[in-house]
PDB file of C-alpha atoms in Angstrom:
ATOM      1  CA  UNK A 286     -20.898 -55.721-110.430  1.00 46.00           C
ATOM      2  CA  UNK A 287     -18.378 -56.094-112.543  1.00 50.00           C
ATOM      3  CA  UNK A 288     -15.510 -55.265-110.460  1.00 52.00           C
ATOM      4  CA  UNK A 289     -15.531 -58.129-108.369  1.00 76.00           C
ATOM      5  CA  UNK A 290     -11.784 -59.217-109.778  1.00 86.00           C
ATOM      6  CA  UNK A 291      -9.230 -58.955-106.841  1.00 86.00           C
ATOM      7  CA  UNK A 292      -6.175 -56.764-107.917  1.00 91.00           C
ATOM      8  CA  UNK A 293      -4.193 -57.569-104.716  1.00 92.00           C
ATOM      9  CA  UNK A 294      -4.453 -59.347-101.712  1.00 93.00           C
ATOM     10  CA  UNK A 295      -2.813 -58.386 -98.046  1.00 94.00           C
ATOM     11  CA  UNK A 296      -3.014 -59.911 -94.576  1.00 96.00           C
ATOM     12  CA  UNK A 297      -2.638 -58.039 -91.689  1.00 95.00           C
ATOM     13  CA  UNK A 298      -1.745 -58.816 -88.158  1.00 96.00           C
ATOM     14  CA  UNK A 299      -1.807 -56.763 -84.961  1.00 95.00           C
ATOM     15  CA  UNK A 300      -1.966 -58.490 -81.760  1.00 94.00           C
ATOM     16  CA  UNK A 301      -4.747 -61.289 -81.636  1.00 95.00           C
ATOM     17  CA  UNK A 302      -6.612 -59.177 -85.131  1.00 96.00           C
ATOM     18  CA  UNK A 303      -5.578 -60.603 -88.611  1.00 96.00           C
ATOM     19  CA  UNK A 304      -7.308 -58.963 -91.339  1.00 96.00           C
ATOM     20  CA  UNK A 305      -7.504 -59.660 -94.972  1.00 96.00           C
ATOM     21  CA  UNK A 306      -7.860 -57.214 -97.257  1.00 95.00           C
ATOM     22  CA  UNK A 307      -9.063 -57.658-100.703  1.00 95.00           C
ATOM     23  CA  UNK A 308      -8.237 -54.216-103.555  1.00 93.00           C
ATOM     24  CA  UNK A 309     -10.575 -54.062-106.289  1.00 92.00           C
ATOM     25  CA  UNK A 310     -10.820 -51.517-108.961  1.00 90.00           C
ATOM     26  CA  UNK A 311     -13.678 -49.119-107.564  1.00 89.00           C
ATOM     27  CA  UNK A 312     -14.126 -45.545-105.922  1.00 90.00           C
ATOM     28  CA  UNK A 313     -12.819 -45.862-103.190  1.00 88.00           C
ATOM     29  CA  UNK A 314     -15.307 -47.992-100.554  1.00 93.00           C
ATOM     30  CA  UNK A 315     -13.945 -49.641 -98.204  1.00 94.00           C
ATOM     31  CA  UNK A 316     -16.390 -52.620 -96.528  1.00 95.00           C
ATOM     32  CA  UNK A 317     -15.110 -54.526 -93.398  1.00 95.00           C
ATOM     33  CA  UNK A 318     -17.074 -57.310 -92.215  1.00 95.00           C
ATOM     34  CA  UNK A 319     -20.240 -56.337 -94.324  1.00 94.00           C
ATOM     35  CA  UNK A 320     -20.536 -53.548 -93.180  1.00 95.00           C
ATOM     36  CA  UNK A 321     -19.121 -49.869 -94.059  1.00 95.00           C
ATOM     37  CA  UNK A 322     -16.256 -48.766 -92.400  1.00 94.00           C
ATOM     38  CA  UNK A 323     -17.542 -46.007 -90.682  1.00 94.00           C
ATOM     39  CA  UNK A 324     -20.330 -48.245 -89.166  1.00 95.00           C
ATOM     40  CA  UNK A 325     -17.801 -51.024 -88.313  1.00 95.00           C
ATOM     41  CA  UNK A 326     -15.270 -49.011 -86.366  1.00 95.00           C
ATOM     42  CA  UNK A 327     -16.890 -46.985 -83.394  1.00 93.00           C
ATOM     43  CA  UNK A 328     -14.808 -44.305 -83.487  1.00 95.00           C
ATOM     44  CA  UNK A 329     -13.425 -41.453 -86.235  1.00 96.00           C
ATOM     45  CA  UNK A 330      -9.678 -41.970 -85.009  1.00 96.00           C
ATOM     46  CA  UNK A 331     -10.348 -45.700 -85.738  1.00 95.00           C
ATOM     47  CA  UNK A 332     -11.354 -45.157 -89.324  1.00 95.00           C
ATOM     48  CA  UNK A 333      -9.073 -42.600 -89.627  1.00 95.00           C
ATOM     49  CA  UNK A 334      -5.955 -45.228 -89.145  1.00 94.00           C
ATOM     50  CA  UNK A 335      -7.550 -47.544 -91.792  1.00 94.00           C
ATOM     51  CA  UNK A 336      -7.540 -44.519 -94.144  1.00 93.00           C
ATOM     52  CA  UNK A 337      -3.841 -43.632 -93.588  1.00 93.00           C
ATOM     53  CA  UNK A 338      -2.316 -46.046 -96.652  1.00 93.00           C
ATOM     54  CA  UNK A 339      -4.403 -44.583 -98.984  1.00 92.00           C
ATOM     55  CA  UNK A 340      -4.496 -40.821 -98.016  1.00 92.00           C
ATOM     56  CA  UNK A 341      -0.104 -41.374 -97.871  1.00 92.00           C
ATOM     57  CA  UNK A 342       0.412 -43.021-101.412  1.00 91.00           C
ATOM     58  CA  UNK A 343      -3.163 -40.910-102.837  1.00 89.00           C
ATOM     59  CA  UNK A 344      -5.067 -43.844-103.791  1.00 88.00           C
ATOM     60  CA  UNK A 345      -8.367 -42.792-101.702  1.00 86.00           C
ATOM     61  CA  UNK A 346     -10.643 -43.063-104.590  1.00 89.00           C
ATOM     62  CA  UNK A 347      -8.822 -45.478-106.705  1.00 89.00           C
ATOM     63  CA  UNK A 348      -9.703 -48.330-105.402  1.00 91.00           C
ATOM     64  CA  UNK A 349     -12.859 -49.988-103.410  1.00 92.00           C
ATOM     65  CA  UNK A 350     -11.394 -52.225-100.608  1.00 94.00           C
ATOM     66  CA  UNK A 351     -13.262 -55.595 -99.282  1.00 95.00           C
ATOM     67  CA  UNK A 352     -11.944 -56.831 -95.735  1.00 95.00           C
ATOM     68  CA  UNK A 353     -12.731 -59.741 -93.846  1.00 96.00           C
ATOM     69  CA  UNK A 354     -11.227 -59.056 -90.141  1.00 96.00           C
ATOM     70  CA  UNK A 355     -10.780 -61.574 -86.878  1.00 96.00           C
ATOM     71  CA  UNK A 356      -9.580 -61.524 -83.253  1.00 95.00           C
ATOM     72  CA  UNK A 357      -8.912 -58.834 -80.984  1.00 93.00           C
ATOM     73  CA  UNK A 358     -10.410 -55.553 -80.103  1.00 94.00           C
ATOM     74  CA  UNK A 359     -11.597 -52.852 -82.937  1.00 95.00           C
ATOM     75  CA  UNK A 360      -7.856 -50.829 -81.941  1.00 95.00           C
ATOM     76  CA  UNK A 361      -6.063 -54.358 -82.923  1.00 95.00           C
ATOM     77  CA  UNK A 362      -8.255 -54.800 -85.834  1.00 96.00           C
ATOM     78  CA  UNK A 363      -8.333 -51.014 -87.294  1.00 96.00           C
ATOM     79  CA  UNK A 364      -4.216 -51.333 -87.104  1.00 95.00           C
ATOM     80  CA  UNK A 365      -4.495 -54.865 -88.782  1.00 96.00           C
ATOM     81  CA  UNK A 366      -6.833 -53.551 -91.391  1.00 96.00           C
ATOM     82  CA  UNK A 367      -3.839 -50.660 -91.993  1.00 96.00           C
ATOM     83  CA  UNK A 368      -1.126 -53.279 -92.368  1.00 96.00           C
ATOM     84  CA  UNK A 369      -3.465 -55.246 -94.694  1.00 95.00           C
ATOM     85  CA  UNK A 370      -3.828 -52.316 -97.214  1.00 94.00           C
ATOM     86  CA  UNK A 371      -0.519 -51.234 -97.178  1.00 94.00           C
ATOM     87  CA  UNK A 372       0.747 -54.670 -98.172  1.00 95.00           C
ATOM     88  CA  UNK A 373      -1.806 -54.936-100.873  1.00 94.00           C
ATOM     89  CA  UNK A 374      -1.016 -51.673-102.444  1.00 92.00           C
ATOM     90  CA  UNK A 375       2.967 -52.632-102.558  1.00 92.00           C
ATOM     91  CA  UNK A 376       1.727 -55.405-104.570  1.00 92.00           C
ATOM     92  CA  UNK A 377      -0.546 -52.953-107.120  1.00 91.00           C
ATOM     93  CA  UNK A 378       2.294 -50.096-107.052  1.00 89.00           C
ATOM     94  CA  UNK A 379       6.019 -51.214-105.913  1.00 92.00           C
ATOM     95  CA  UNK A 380       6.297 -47.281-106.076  1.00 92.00           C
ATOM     96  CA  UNK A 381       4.431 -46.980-103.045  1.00 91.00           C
ATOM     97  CA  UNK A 382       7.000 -48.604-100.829  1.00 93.00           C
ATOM     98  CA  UNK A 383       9.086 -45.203 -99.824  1.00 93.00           C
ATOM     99  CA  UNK A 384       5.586 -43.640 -98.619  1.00 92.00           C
ATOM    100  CA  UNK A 385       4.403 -46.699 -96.932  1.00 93.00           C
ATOM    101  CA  UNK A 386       7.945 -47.793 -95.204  1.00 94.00           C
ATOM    102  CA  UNK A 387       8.497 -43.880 -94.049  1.00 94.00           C
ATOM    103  CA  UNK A 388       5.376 -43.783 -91.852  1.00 93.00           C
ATOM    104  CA  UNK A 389       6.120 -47.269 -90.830  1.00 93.00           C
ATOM    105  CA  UNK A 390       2.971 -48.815 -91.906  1.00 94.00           C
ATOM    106  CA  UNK A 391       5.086 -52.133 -93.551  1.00 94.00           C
ATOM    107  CA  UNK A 392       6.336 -52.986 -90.214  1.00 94.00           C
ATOM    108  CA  UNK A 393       4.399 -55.437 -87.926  1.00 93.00           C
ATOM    109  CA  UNK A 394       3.738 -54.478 -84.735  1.00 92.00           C
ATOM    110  CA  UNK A 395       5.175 -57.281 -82.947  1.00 92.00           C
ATOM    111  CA  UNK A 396       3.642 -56.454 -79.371  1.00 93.00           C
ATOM    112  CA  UNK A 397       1.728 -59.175 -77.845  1.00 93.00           C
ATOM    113  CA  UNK A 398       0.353 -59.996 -74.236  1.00 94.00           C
ATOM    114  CA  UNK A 399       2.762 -61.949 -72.262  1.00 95.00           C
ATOM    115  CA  UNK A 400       1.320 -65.263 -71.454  1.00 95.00           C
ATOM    116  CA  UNK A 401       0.162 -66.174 -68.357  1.00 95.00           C
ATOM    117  CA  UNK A 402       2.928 -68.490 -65.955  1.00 93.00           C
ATOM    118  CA  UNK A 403       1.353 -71.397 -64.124  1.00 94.00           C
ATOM    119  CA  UNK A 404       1.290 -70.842 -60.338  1.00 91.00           C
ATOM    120  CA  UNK A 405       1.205 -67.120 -60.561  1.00 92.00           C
ATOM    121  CA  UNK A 406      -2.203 -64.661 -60.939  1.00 92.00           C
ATOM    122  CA  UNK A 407      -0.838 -63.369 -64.515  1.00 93.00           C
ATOM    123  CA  UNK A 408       1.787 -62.893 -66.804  1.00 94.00           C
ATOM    124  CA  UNK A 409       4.094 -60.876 -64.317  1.00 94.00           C
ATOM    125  CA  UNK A 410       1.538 -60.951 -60.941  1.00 93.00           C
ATOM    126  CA  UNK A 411       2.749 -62.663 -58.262  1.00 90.00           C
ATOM    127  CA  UNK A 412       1.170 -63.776 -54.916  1.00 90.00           C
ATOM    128  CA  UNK A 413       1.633 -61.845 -52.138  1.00 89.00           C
ATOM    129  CA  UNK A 414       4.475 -62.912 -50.330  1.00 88.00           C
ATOM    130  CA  UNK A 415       4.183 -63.743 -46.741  1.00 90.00           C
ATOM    131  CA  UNK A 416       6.951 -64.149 -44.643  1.00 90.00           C
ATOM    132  CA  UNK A 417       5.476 -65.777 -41.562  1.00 84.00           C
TER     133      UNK A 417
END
C-alpha cells in the first residue's frame, strides 16, 4: 500500500462523538473504526450523511478516507464523521468551501445535553412539589 500518506486531516465533533478523519489518495473507501462504513453504521440514512461532503464537492471516488471515531451514539458519530470530512477536504481544495458552507456542513452543531443540577432528578426535572 502505497497510499498510506495522509493528504489532510479533520476532526469532527457532534455532541459527546469526535471523529478524526484521515484523506488519502485512493478510490474512494471510506473505513471507520476498522471496519467498512456500511458495516459500521447500522443504517443507510447513517452512511448516507457520511457520504454527503463528498457527493456535494464530487470527490466520491477521489479519495479513500480512514476514520478513527469516539463517544456518543452512531447518529452523533455519523454527523461527526461528516464534519470531519468536510474540514479535511477545505484543507485539500479551498474551492470546496462555497459547497460545503451552503449545506452547512462547516458549522458545528453546538447542541449538547444540559447537565444534570444537584438536588433535582435531571437537567430540567424537578421533584414533585407537595404542598402539605
Amino acid at each position: 500500500m502505497a497510499s498510506t500518506k495522509n493528504i489532510a486531516i479533520g476532526t469532527g465533533r457532534r455532541k459527546t462523538a469526535t471523529a478524526r478523519v484521515f484523506l488519502r489518495e485512493g478510490s474512494g473507501k471510506i473505513v471507520v473504526n476498522g471496519k467498512d462504513v456500511k458495516e459500521y453504521f447500522a443504517t443507510q440514512e447513517q452512511v448516507r450523511v457520511v457520504h454527503q461532503p463528498l457527493l456535494v464537492t464530487s470527490n466520491d471516488n477521489k479519495f479513500d478516507i480512514l476514520i478513527t471515531v469516539q463517544g456518543g451514539g452512531l447518529n452523533g458519530q455519523a454527523d461527526a464523521c461528516l464534519h470531519g470530512i468536510s474540514r479535511a477536504l477545505l484543507q485539500v481544495d479551498q474551492d470546496t468551501h462555497t459547497a460545503l458552507k451552503a449545506n452547512g456542513y462547516l458549522t458545528r452543531d453546538s447542541r449538547m445535553v444540559e447537565r444534570k443540577k444537584y438536588g433535582q432528578k435531571g437537567a430540567r426535572r424537578r421533584f414533585q412539589f407537595s404542598k402539605r
